Each structure stands twice: as structure tokens, then as C-alpha cells.
Coordinates of C-alpha atoms in Angstrom, one line a residue:
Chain A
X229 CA -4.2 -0.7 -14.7
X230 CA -1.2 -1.9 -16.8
X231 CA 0.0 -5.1 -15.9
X232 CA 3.6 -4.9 -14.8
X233 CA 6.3 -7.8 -14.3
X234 CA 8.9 -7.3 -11.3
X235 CA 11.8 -10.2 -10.8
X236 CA 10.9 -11.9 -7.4
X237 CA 13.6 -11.1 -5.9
X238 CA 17.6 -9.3 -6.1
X239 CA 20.7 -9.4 -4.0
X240 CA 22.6 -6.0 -3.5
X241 CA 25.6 -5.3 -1.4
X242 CA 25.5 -2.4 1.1
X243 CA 26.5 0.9 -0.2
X244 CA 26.4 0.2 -3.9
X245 CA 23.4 0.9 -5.9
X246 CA 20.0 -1.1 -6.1
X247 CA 18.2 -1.2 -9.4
X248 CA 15.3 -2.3 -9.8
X249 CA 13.6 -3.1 -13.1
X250 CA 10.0 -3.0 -13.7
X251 CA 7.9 -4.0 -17.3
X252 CA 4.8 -2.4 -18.6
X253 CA 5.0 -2.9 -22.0
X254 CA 1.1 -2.2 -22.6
X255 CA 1.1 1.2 -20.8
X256 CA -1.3 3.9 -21.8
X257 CA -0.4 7.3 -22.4
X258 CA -2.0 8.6 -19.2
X259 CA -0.8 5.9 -16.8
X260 CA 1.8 7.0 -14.3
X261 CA 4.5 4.4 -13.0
X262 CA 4.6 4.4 -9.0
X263 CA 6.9 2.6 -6.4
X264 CA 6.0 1.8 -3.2
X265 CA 8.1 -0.5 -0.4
X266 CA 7.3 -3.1 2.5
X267 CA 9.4 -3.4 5.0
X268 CA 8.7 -6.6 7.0
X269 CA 5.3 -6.4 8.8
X270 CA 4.9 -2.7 8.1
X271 CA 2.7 -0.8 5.9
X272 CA 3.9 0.3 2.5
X273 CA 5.9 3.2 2.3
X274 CA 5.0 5.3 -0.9
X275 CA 8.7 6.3 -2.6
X276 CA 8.0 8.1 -6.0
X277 CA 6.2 8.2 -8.9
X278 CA 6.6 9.8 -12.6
X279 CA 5.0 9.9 -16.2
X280 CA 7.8 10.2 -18.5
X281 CA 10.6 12.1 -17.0
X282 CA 12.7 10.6 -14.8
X283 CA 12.1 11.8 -11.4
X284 CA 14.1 11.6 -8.4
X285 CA 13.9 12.8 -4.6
X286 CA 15.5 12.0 -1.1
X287 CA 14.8 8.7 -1.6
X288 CA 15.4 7.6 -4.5
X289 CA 15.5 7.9 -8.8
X290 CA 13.1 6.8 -11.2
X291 CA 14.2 6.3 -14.7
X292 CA 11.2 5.7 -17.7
X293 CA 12.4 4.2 -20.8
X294 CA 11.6 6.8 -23.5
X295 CA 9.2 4.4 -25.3
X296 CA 8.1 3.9 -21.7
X297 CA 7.6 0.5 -21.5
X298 CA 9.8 -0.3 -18.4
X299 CA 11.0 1.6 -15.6
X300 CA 14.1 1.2 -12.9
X301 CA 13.9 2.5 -9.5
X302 CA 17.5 3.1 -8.3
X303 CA 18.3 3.4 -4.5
X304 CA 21.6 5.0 -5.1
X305 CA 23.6 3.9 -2.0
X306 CA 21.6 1.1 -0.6
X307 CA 21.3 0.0 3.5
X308 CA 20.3 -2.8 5.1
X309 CA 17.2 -0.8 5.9
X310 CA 16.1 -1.0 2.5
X311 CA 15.6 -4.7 2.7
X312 CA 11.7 -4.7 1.3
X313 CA 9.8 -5.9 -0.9
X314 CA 9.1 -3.1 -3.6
X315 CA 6.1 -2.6 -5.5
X316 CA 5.8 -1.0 -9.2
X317 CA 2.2 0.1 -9.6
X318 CA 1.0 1.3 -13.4
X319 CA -2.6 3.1 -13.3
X320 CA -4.2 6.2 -14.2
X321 CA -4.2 8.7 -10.8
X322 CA -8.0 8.8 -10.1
X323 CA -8.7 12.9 -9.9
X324 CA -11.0 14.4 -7.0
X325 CA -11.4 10.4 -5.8
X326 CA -10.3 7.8 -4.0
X327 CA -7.7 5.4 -4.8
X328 CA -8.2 2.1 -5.8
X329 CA -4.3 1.0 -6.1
X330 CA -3.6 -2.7 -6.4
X331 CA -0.6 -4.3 -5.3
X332 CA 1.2 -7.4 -6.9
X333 CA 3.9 -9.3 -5.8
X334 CA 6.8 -7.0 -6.0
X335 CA 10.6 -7.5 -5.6
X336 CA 12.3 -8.6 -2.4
X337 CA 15.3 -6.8 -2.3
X338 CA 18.0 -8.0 0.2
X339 CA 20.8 -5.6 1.2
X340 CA 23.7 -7.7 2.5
X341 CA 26.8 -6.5 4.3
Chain B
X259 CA 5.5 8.0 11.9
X260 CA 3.7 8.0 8.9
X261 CA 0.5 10.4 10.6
X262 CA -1.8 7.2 10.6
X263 CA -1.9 5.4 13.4
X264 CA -3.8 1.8 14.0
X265 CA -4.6 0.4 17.4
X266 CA -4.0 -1.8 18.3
X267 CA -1.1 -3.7 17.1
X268 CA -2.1 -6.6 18.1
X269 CA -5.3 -8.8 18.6
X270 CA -5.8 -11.9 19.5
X271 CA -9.9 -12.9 19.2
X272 CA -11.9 -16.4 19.5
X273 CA -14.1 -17.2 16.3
X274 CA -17.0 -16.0 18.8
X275 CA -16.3 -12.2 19.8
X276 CA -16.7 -9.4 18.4
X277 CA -14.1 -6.6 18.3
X278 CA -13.0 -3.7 16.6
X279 CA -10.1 -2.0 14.9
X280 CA -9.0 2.0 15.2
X281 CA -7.5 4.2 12.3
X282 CA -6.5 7.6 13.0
X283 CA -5.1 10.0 9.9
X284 CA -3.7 13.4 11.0
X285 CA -2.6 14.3 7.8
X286 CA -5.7 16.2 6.6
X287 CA -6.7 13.7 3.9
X288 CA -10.0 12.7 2.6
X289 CA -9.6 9.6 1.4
X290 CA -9.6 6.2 4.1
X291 CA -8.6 2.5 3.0
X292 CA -8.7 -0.9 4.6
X293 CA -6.3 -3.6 3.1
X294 CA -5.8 -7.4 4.0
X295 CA -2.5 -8.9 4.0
X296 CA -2.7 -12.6 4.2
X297 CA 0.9 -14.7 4.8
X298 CA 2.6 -14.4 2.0
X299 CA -0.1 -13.2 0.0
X300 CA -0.1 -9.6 -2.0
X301 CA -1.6 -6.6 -0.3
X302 CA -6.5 -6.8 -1.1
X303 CA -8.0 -4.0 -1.2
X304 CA -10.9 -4.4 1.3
X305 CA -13.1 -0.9 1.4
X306 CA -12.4 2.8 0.2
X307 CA -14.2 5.5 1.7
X308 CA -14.2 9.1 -0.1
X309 CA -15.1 11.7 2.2
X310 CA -17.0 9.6 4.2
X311 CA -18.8 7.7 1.8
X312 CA -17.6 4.3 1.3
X313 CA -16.9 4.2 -2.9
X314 CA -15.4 0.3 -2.6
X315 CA -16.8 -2.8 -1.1
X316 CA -14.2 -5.6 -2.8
X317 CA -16.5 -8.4 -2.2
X318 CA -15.5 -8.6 1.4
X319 CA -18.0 -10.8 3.6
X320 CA -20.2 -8.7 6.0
X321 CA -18.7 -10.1 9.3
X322 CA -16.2 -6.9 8.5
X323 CA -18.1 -3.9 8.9
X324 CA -16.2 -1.1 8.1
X325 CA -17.5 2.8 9.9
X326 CA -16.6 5.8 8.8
X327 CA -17.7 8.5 11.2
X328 CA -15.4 11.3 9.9
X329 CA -12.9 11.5 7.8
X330 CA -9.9 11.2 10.2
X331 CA -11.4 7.9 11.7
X332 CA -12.1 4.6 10.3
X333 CA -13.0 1.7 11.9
X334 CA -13.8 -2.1 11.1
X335 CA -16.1 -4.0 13.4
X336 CA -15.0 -7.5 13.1
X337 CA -17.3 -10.3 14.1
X338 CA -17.7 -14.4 14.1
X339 CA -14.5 -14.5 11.9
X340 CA -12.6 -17.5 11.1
X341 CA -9.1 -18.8 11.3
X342 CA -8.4 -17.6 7.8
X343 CA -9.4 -14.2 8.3
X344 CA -6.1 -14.0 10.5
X345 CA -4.0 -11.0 8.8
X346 CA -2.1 -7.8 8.5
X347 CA -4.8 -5.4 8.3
X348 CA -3.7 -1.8 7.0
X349 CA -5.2 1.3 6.7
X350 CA -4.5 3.8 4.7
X351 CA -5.1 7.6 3.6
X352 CA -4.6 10.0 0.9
X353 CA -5.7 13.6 0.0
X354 CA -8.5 12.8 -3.0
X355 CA -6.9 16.0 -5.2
X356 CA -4.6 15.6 -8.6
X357 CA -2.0 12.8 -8.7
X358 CA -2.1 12.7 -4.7
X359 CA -4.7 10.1 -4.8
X360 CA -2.2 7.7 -5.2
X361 CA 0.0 8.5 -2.9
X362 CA -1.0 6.5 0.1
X363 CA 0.0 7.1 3.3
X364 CA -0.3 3.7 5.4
X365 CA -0.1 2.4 9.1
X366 CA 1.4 0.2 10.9
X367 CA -1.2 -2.4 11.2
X368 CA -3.3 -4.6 13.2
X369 CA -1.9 -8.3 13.6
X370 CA -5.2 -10.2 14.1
X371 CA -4.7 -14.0 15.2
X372 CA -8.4 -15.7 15.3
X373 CA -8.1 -19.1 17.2

């Protein structure tokens, strides 16, 4: 897997938009970028993932640098419910197989009023 | 509700019992994980099992014994464990097929407190 930086932690205000930076400057071609989030003594919560495009769903948007060397997830109108810590994961999807994803240390976002 | 559920949520155990934890997945998947959170320590992958058959041991010590009867249960059989093993224990599923692999569906985990 492609070793990724994430800042320890951000601020955001409630209702304006969370952005989220992730490096992987030495990603491979056929290494996906995927963001997961912690909320406090819960199990991760899988959120999105893409390859180059950006990608966005009911949760949130992904935007891939077009060299694709870092990524930002964007939680357009954030809550306090998305106080987490978020996870950016870089790794090849295994195909017919179990996983073997990794987690680091992410960033622990805190939404404030 | 994710569609995996742990029991229980918490557990309490003396260095000398034995006792185990319960995953159940009702999402169809094929793929089971156990994972160790440690305070303020990143998420450890502890065993994978792919339809059935356990693919990952990460070097975890045998007093976890992980079963895997079917692949909507997964259980691990914890015995003579130590103070540090207390933990977040998570499991986790996924459908084994294309880029769904990675997409992990987790529970809500097993506080285990060993005095």
C-alpha cells in the first residue's frame, strides 16, 4: 500500500465545508484512494472511494489531483456528527479475496458550533 | 445499523477465564475480519477469513482463537489474556468480488476490560 500523510487533526465550523487533505505522492497506477471515518468508540464507517475521477455520493466528494498524488475529501455542509477521525487508505482492491486494509492514524476532525 | 452486529458490547474478564466474542453479518458477504483497537492506538488487523478459510493470522498470540463456522458468524475464543490485551475489538465484513473487497462493513464492537 502507498504510504499516505493526513494532518493530525482540523477545526471546522458547523455548516461550512470540511476538507480534508490526504498525500500519496508514490501511488501506483492501480491503487485506489479510500476514506473511511471513526466516530468515537464505533467501528469505521466506509465513506467513498475513487481511482482518478472525482467521485462523490450522499456523503460526501472526493477530489484526485490529476497527477494523483493527493486527494481531499469534502463534507460539503459539515455537523457535529461528523466529529471523527477520518482515514485515507491507498492500496490496490484485492479481486475475488479478502481484504487486508490497514489503517493509520487519520485526521480528527472537530465540528464546532 | 451497519448489518453486523457484535455481542456483547461489553466484557469485563479476570486474566483466568475463558470467554468468547459473537459476530453476526447479514449482509450476504464472504469475507470476515477481526481488528484490535488499543487506546489511542491505530486500528491491527488481527485475522481474515475468506469464505471460511482463515487467509491472515497477523502474528496474533494463540490465547485468541478465532472460529469461523460459516460465513455469517465469526467468533474469537479468548483465553488467559492479560491486562494489555484490553481493547476495542471490531469485526468486519465485505463481499470478496471487484473493488467491494475494500469496502468494509464494521460493528460496533466489543469493549473488553481484563483485570
Amino acid at each position: 500500500d502507498a504510504k499516505t500523510t493526513q494532518p493530525p487533526s482540523m477545526d471546522c465550523a458547523e455548516g461550512r465545508a470540511a476538507n480534508l487533505p490526504c498525500n500519496h505522492s508514490t501511488i501506483s497506477g492501480n491503487e485506489y484512494v479510500y476514506w473511511y471515518r471513526q466516530i468515537h468508540s464505533q467501528g469505521p464507517q466506509y465513506i467513498i472511494h475513487g481511482l482518478k475521477n472525482n467521485e462523490t455520493n450522499e456523503m460526501a466528494s472526493l477530489i484526485i489531483t490529476e497527477d494523483r498524488k493527493s486527494s481531499t475529501l469534502i463534507l460539503p455542509h459539515a455537523t457535529l456528527r461528523d466529529t471523527a477521525v477520518y482515514y485515507c487508505i491507498v492500496r490496490v482492491p484485492a479481486r475475488g479475496t479478502a481484504s487486508k486494509l490497514t489503517f493509520g492514524t487519520g485526521t480528527r476532525l472537530q465540528v464546532t458550533l | 445499523e451497519t448489518g453486523v452486529t457484535q455481542t456483547p458490547r461489553h466484557l469485563v474478564m479476570g486474566m483466568t477465564n475463558k470467554k468468547s466474542l459473537k459476530c453476526e453479518q447479514h449482509l450476504g458477504h464472504n469475507a470476515m475480519y477481526w481488528y484490535k483497537q488499543s487506546a489511542k492506538k491505530p486500528l491491527e488487523l488481527m485475522f481474515v477469513y475468506n469464505f471460511k478459510e482463515q487467509t491472515e493470522n497477523n502474528s496474533v498470540p494463540s490465547r485468541f482463537s478465532p472460529e469461523c463456522p460459516n460465513s455469517s458468524h465469526l467468533f474469537l475464543h479468548l483465553h488467559t489474556l492479560q491486562p494489555e490485551d484490553s481493547a476495542l475489538y471490531l469485526c468486519a465484513s465485505s463481499q470478496a468480488k471487484g473493488q467491494g473487497s475494500e469496502k468494509l462493513f464494521f460493528g460496533s464492537g466489543t469493549q473488553l476490560s481484563v483485570l
